Structure formats: C-alpha cells, structure tokens
mmCIF file of C-alpha atoms in Angstrom:
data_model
loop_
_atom_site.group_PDB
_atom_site.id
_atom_site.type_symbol
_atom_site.label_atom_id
_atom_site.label_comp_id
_atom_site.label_asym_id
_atom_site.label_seq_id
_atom_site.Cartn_x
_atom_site.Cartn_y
_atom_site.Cartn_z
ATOM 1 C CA UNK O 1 -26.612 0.795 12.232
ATOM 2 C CA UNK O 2 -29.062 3.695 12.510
ATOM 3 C CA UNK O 3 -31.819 4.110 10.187
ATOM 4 C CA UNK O 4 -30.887 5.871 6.576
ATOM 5 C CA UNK O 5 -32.137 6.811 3.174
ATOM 6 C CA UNK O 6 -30.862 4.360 0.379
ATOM 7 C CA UNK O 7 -31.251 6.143 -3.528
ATOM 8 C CA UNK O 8 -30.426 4.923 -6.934
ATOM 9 C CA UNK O 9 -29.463 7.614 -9.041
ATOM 10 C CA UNK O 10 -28.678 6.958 -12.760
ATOM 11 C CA UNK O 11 -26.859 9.944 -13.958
ATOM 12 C CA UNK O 12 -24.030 11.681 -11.897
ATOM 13 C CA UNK O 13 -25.912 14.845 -11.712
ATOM 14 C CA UNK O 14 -28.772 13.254 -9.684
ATOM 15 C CA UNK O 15 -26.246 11.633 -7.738
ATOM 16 C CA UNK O 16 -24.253 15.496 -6.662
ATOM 17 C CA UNK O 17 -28.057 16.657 -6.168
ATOM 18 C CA UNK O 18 -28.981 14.019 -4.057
ATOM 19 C CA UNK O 19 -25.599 14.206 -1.719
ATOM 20 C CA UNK O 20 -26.557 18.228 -2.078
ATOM 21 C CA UNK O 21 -29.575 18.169 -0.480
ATOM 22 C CA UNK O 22 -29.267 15.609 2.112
ATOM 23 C CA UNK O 23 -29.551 17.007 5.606
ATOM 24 C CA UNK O 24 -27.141 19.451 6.029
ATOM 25 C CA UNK O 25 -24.077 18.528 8.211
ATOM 26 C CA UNK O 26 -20.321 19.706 8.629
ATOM 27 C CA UNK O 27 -19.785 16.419 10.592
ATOM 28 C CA UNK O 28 -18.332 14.246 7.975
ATOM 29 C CA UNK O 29 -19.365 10.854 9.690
ATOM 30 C CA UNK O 30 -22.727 12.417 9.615
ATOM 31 C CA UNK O 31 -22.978 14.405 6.250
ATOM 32 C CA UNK O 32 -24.503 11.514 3.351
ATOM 33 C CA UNK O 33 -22.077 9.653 1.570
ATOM 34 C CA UNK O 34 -21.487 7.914 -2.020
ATOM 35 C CA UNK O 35 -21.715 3.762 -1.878
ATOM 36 C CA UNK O 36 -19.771 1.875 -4.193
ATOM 37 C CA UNK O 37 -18.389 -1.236 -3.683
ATOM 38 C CA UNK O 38 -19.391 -0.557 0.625
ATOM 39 C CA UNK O 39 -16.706 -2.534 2.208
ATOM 40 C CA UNK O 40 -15.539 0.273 4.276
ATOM 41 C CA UNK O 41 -18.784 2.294 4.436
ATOM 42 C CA UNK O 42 -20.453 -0.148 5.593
ATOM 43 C CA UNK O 43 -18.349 -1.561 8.255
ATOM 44 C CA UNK O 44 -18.611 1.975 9.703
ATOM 45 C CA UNK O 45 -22.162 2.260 9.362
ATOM 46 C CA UNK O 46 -22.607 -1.034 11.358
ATOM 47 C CA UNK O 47 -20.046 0.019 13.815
ATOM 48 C CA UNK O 48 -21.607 3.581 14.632
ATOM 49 C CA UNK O 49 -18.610 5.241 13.917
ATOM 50 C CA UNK O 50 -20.415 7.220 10.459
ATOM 51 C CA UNK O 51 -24.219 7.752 10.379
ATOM 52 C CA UNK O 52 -25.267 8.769 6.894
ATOM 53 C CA UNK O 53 -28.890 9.871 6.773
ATOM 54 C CA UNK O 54 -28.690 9.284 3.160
ATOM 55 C CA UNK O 55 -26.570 7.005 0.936
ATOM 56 C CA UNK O 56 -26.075 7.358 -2.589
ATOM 57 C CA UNK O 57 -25.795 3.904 -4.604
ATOM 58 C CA UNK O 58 -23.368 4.726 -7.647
ATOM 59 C CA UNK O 59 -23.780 1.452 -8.966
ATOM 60 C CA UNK O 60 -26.654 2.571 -11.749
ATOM 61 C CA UNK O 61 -25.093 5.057 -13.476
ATOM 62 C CA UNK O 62 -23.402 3.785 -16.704
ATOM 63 C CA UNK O 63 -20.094 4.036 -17.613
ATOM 64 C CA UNK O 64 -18.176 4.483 -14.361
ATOM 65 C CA UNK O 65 -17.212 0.736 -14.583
ATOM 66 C CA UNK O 66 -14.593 1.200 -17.768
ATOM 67 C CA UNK O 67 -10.641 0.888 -18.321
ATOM 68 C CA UNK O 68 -9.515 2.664 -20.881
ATOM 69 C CA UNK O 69 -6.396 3.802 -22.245
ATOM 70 C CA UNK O 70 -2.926 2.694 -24.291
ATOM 71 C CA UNK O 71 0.560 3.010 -24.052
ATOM 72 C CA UNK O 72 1.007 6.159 -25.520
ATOM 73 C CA UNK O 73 -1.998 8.262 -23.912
ATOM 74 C CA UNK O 74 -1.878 6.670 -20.012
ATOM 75 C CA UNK O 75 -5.173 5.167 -18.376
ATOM 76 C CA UNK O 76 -8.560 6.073 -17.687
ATOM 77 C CA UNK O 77 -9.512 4.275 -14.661
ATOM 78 C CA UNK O 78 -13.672 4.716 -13.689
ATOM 79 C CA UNK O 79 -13.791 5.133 -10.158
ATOM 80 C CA UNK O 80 -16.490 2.074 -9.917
ATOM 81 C CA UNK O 81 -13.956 -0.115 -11.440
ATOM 82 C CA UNK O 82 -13.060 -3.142 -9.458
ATOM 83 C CA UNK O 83 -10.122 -4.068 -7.725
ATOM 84 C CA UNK O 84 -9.860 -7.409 -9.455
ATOM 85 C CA UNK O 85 -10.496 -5.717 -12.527
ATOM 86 C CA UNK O 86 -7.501 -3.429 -12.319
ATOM 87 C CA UNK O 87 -5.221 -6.198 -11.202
ATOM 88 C CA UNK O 88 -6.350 -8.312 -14.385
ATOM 89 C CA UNK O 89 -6.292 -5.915 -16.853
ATOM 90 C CA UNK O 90 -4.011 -6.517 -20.010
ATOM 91 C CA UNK O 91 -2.856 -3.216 -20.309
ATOM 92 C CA UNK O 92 -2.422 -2.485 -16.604
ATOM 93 C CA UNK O 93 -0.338 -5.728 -16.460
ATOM 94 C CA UNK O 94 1.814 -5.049 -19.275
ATOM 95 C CA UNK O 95 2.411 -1.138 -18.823
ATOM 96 C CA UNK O 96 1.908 -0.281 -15.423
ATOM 97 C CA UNK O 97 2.863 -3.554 -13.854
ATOM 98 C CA UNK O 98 2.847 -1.433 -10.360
ATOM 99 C CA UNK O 99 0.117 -0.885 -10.324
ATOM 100 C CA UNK O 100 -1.450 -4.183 -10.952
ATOM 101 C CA UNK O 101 0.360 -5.085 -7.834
ATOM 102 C CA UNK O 102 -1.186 -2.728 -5.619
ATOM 103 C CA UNK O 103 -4.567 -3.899 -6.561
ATOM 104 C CA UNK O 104 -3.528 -7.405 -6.236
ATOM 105 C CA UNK O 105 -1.968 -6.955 -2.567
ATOM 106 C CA UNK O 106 -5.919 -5.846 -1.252
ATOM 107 C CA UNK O 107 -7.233 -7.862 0.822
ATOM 108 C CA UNK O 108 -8.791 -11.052 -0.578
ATOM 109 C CA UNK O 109 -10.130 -12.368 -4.051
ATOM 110 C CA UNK O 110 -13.629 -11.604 -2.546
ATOM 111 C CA UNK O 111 -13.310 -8.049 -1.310
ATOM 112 C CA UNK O 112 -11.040 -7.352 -4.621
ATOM 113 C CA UNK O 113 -14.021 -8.577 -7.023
ATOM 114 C CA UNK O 114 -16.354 -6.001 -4.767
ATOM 115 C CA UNK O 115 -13.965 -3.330 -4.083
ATOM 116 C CA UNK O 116 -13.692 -0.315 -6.399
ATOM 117 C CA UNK O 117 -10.932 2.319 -7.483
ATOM 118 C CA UNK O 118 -12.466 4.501 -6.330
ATOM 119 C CA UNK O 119 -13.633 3.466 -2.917
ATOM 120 C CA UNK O 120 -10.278 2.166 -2.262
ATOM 121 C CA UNK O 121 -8.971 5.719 -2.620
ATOM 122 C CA UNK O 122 -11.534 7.059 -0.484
ATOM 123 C CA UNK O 123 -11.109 5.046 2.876
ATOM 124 C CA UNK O 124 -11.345 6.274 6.435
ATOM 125 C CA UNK O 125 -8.984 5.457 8.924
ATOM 126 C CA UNK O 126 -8.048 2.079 10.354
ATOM 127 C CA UNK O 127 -6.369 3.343 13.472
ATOM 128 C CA UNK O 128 -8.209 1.241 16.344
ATOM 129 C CA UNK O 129 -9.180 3.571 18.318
ATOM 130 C CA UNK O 130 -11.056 5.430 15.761
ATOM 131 C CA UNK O 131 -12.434 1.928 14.998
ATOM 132 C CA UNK O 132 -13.710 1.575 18.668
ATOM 133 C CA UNK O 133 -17.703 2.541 18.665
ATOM 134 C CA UNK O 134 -16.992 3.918 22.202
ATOM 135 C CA UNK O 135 -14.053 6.176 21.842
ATOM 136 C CA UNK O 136 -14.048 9.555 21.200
ATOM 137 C CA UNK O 137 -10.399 10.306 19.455
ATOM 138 C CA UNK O 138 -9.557 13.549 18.002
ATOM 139 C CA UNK O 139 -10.645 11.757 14.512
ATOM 140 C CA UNK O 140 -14.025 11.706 15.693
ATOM 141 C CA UNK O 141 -14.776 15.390 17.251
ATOM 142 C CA UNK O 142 -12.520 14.509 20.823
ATOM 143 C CA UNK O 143 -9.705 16.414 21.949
ATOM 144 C CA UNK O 144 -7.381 13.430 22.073
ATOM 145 C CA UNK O 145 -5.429 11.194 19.553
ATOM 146 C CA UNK O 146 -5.042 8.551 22.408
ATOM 147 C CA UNK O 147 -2.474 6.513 19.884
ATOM 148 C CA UNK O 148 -0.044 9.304 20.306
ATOM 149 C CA UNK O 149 0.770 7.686 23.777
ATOM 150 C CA UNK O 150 -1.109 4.549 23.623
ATOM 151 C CA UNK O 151 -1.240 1.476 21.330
ATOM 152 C CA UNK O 152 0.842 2.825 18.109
ATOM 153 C CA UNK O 153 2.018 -0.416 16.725
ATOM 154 C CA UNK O 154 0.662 0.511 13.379
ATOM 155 C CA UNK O 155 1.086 4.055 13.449
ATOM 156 C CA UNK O 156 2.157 6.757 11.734
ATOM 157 C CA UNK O 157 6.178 7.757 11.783
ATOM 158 C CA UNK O 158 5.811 10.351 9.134
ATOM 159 C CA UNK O 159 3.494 13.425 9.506
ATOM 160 C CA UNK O 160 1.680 12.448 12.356
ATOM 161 C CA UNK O 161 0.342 15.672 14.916
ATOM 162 C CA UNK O 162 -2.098 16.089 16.126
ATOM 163 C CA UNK O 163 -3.523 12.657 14.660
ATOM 164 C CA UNK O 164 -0.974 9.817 13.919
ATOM 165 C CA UNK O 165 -3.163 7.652 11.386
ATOM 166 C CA UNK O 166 -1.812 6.083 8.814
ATOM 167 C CA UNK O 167 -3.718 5.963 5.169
ATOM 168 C CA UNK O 168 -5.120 2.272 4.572
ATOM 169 C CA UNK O 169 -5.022 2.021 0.514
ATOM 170 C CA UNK O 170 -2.526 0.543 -1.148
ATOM 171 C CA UNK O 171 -3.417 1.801 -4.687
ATOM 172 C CA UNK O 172 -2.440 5.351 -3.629
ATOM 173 C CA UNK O 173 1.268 5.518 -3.232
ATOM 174 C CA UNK O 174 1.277 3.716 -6.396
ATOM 175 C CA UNK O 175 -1.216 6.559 -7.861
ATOM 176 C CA UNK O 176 0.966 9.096 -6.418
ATOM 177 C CA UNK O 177 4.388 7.362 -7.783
ATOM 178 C CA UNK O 178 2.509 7.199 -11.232
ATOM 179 C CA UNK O 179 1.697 10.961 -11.134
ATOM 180 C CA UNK O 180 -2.138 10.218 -11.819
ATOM 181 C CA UNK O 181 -4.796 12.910 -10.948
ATOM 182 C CA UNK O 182 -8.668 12.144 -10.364
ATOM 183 C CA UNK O 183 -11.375 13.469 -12.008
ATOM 184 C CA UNK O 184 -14.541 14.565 -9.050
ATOM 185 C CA UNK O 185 -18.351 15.698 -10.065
ATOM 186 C CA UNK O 186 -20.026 17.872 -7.388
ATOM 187 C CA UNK O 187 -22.298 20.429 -7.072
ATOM 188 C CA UNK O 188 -19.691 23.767 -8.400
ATOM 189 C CA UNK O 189 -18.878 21.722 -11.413
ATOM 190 C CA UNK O 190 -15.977 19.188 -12.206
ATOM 191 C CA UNK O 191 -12.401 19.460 -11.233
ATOM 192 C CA UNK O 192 -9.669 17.869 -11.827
ATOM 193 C CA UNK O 193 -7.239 17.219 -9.208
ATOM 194 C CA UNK O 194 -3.440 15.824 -8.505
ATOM 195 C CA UNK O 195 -3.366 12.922 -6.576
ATOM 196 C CA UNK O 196 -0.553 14.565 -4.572
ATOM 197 C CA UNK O 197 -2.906 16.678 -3.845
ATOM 198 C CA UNK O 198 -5.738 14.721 -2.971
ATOM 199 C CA UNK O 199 -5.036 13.425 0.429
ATOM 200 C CA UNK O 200 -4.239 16.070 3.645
ATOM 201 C CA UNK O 201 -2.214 15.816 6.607
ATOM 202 C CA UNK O 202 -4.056 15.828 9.927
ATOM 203 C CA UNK O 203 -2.291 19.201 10.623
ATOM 204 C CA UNK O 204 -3.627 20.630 7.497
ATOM 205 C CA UNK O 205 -7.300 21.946 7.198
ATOM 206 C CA UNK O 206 -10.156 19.815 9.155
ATOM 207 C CA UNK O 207 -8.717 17.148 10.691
ATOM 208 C CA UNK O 208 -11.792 15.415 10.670
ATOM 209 C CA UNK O 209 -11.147 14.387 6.866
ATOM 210 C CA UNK O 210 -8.348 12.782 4.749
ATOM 211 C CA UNK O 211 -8.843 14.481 1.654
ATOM 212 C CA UNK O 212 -9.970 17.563 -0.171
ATOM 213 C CA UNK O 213 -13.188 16.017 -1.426
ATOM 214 C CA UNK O 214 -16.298 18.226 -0.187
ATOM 215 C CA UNK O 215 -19.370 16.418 0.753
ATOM 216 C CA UNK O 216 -21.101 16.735 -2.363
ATOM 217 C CA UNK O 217 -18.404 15.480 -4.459
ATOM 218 C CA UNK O 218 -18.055 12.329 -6.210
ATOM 219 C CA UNK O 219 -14.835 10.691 -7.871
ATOM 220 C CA UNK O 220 -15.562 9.848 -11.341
ATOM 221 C CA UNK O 221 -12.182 8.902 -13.119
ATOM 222 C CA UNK O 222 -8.654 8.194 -12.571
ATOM 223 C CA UNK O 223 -6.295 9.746 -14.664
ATOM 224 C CA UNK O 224 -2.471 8.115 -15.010
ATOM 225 C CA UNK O 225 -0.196 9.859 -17.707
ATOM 226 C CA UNK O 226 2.110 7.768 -20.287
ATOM 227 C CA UNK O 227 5.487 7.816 -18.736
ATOM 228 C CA UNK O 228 9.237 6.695 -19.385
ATOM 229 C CA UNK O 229 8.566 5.184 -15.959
ATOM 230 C CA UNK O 230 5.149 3.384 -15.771
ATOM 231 C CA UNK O 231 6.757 -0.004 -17.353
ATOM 232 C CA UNK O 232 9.221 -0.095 -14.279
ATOM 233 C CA UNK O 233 7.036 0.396 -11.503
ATOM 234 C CA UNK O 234 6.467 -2.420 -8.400
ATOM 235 C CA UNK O 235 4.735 -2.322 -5.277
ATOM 236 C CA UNK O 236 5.798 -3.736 -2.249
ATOM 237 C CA UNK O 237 3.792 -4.775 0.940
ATOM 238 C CA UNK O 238 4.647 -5.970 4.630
ATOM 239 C CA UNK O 239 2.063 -7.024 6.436
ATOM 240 C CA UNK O 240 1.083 -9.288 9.820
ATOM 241 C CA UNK O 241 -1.108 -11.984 7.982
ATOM 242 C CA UNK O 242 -0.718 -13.487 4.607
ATOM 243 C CA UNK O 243 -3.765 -12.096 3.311
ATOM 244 C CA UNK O 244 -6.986 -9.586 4.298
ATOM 245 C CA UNK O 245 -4.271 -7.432 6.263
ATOM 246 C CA UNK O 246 -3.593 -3.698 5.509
ATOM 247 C CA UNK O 247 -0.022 -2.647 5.208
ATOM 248 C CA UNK O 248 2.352 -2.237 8.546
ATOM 249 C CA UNK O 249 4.889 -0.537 5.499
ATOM 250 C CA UNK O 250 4.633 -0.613 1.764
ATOM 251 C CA UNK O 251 6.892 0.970 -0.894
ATOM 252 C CA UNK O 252 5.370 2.225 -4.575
ATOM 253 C CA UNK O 253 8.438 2.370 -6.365
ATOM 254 C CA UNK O 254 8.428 3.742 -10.236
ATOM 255 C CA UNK O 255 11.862 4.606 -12.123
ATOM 256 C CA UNK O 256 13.127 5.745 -15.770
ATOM 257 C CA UNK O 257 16.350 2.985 -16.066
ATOM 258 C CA UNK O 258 18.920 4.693 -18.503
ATOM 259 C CA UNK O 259 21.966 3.157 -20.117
ATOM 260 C CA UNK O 260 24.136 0.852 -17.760
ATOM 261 C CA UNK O 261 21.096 0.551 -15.434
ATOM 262 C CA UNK O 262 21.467 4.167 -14.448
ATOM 263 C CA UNK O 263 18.336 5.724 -12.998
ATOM 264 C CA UNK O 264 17.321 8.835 -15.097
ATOM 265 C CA UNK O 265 14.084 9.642 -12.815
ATOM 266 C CA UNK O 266 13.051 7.882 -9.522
ATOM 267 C CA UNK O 267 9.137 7.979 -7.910
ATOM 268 C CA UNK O 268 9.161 6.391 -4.074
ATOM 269 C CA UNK O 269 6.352 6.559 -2.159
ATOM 270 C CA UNK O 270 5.745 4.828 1.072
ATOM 271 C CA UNK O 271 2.669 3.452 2.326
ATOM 272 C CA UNK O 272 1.608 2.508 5.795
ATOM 273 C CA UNK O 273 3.887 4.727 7.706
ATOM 274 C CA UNK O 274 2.155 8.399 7.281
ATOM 275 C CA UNK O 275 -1.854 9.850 7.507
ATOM 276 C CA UNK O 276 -0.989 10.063 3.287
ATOM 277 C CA UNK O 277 1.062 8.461 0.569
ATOM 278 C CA UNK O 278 4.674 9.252 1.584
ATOM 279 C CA UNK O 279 6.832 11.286 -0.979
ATOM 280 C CA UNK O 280 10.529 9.766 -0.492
ATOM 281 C CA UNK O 281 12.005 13.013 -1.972
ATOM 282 C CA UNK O 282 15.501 12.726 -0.597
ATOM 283 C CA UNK O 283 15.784 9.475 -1.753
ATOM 284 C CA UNK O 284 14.563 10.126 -5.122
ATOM 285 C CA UNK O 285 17.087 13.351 -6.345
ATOM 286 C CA UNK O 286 19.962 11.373 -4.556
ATOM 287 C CA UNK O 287 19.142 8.342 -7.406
ATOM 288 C CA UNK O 288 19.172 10.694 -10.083
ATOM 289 C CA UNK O 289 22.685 9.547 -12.481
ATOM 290 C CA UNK O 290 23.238 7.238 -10.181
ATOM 291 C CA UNK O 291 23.725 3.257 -11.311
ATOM 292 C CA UNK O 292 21.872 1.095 -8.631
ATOM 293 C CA UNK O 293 25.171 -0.342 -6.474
ATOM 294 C CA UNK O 294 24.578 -1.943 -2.913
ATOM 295 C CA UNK O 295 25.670 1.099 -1.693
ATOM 296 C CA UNK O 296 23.534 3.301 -3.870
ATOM 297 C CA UNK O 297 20.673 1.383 -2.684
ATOM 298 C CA UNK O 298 21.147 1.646 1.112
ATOM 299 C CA UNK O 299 21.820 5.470 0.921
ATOM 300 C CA UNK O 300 18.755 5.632 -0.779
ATOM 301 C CA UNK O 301 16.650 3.629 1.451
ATOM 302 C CA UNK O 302 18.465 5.884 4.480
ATOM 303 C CA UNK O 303 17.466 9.053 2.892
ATOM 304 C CA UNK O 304 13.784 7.249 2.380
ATOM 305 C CA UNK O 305 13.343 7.547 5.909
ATOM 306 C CA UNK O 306 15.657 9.900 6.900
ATOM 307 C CA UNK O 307 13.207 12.403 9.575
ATOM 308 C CA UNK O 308 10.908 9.838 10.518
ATOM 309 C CA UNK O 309 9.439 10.232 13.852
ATOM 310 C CA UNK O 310 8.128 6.755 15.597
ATOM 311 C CA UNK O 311 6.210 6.988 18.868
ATOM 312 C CA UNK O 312 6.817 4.303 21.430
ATOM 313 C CA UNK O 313 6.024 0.834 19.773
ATOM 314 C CA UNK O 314 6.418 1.178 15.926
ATOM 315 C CA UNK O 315 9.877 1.975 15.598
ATOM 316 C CA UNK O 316 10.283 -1.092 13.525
ATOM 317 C CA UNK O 317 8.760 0.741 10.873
ATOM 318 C CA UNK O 318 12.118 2.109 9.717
ATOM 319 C CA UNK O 319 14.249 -0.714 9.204
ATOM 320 C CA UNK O 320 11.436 -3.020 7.815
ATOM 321 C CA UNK O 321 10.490 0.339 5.406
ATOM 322 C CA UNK O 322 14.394 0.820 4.376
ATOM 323 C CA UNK O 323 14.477 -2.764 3.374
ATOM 324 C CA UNK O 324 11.426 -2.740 1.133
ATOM 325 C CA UNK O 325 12.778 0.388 -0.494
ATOM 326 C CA UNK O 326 15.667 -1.182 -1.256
ATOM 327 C CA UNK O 327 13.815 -4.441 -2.667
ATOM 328 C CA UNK O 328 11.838 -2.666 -4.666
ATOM 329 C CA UNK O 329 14.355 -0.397 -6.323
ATOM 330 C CA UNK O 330 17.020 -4.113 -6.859
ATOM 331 C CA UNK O 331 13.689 -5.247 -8.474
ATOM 332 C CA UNK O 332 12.453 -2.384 -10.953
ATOM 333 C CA UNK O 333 16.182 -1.956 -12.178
ATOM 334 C CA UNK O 334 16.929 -5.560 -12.021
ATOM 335 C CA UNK O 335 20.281 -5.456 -9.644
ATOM 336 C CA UNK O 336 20.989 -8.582 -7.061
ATOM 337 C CA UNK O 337 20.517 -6.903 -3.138
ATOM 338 C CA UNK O 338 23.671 -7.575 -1.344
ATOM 339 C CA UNK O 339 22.751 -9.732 1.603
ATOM 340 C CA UNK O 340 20.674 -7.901 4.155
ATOM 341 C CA UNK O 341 21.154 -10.631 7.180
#
C-alpha cells in the first residue's frame, strides 16, 4: 500500500477536523477515510484500489462501542460496536431476533469479533473487477462497467445501470426492514438520516460512491425504532461456501402477525441482488390481510422479484431469491412451506 498518515483522535470533533483537512480530493478512493474495525479498508489499501493520505483511527474515542436500548424505546447501536457483539446481545436476541442473524451470517467468528456496525454498513464494492488492482471499471473513474457483459455471476438483477454492483453487508436489508436511521458527525454539524436513504443507486448522484456520506462525515449511532414487527424479523442468506462468503441472495424479512396468522404489516428486503438493500414493495402491500397460505406465499415471493433484470450468467438469482422469500416469511409467521422440489 502507498505511504499514509495514521491519527488517533479522542473526541469526534478532532476526528471531522482531521478528515476536514486532509488533502483535499473529490476522488473518493483518494479523499482520507475513517478506520474502524479495517477489514475492508484495509484490504483496499493493500490492493491499490483506495489510497488514503490520511486515516482516521476511531478506536479512541469513548463511547462509540455501546448497545443501548429496551423494548419499548428501540436500540442504540454505536457504530464501533462489533459484529459479535450485536449477534450476542440479550436484547438484540430476544427483540430483534433479525437482526442478530444478520450479524451472525458475516463472515467468520474472527472478522465478526473485529468487524463493526458501522464499518459493515459502510463497505465498498465486492464486484471483481473493481477488486482487480489493474482494472479501470466505471467504479473506479473508467468509462466501462465491464460486468455488464462480462463475468456477472454475482451481479446485480435489480437497479443495476450504468454499474451492476451489488451491496456486500448483510446488516443493511435487515436495517432497512427494521426502519432504523443512522446518526453521522461531520464538519456542517450532525444529521440524522433514514437508512432507506442512506445507500444510492449507481444511476443516482456520483457513481463513484454508495452512499450519501460526504468525506468528512463519520457514522456515530444506529438508530432502530420499537415496532409491532421487530420480534418477528429473520434473515436469510445463500451463499457459495459455508462460511467467510458474502451473499449470492439474502432476504431481511420483518412482519406484524395478526389474529389467525394474518399479516397486518410486511418489511422484505433483499440482499445480494441490487447496488442497495432491495425494497420488495409489491410483495409487501399484496401480504397486507392476507393469512400466509402456500399460495399466498408464492405470489408474494413472485411479486418479490417481479421486474428483475439479470444479465447473462446470474439469472439464478430469481428462483434461488423467490425461495428464500418464501422461507423466510413460512418462518417469521410460523406456517409449514408446501414442498418446493
């Protein structure tokens, strides 16, 4: 990796002013960046796909390492919060059991006990040719998103153009299905912003970046609201190799169960199949009154990915997707699936 500026701030307004006045650069590999936990910013930096002339530890300022929260007010997630933390968490366990899930399906025990919240939110793209120190994709200031044509096993089906990533973490479609917001520090002040919100299409604004945060802007806090729906949340994840692997598809599913095991409210998000959590809304206002048949739950894993768009080689993405919608919806209500052979 290329030489770079390591601080230690200890409050997070020496952190903003130390991302502030960094060399100044619209490049976003380029611009200095916020370490946390450093799996993925460090990978890049070793790769030479991001070159930070300065990087801000996080790690000695106080307080961004909490959990707090109870059933009736929601969570307060720190952003340096681990991964393994999350997943262990009583009241994460017990009331948002969803979530606990996501955190759980990262990876491996190691990277989980290093990994943060906040970090894991916060991930660049795992697309391999964005990966690849010697190409030049659209992602990294070319003119080409060579996945469009090329190897696009993994893909995006949803929302792709002109880039097709997909978005790597698995604690954001459960986020997004939980209706939680995060709380950012920079140098205009703090904001707080919807996690449906957060994360931008590659069509929208630059397309060098996957969310809204600007470069001198730090995530402090995760917010996720009390809800008749937390308690019957799951997430759901397909992928290649039993463990380390990011998802091929992955469903955050999150509903309010009425009487009869009639859905008052559904929350489906999909993960691994678009550049940001997926937003089954189709699938979701068709559930509404409805009592969770075999039927109910194929139409509803139709409509899930009803206008997906796969290139060449990751067609496969829709059936696999419908099925873990389905799986996760049997599961959260507690219906049997109908056989799916």
């Amino acid at each position: 990796m290329k030489a770079f500026e390591w601080t230690s701030p200890t409050t997070l307004n020496e952190a903003v002013e130390m991302l502030k006045s960094a060399p100044a650069s619209d490049d976003v590999d380029n611009a200095a960046r916020p370490i946390a936990g450093g799996q993925d910013l460090l990978t890049t930096m070793k790769e030479y796909i991001t070159s930070p002339t300065r990087v801000v530890n996080l790690k000695s300022i106080r307080g961004l390492d909490r959990i707090e929260g109870d059933d009736k007010s929601g969570l307060k997630i720190g952003a340096l919060v681990t991964l393994s933390q999350l997943e262990e968490h009583p009241l994460v366990c017990r009331s948002f059991p969803g979530l606990s899930e996501a955190a759980h399906s990262v990876a491996t025990p190691q990277i989980r006990n290093l990994g943060t919240v906040g970090g894991n939110l916060c991930q660049r793209p795992r697309c391999w040719y964005y990966r690849l120190e010697e190409v030049i994709c659209l992602k990294k200031g070319g003119s080409e998103c060579y996945a469009a044509k090329g190897e696009n096993k993994y893909n995006a089906i949803f929302g792709g153009g002109p880039s097709y990533i997909v978005h790597p973490s698995d604690l954001a479609p459960m986020l997004v299905a939980l209706g939680a917001s995060v709380l950012v520090t920079g140098a205009e002040g703090k904001r707080s912003i919807s996690l449906d919100k957060f994360f931008t299409l590659p069509s929208e604004g630059n397309i060098r970046r996957e969310n809204v945060l600007r470069n001198d802007e730090i995530i402090t806090q995760i917010q996720v609201p009390a809800s008749p729906f937390a308690a019957h949340s799951t997430y759901l994840k397909f992928k290649e190799r039993e463990s380390l692997d990011f998802a091929l598809a992955s469903v955050a599913a999150a509903v309010e169960v009425g009487a009869n095991k009639t859905i008052k409210q559904a929350r489906i998000v999909l993960g691994g199949v678009a550049p940001i959590p997926w937003r089954a809304s189709k699938a979701e206002n068709f559930l509404n009154g409805k009592a969770l048949s075999s039927d109910a739950l194929a139409e509803a894993a139709r409509l899930a990915l009803d206008g997906a768009k796969p290139l060449e080689k990751n067609a496969y993405k829709i059936p696999l997707t419908q099925t873990l919608v389905r799986r996760a919806l049997a599961k959260v209500v507690g219906v049997t699936v109908r056989s799916e052979a």
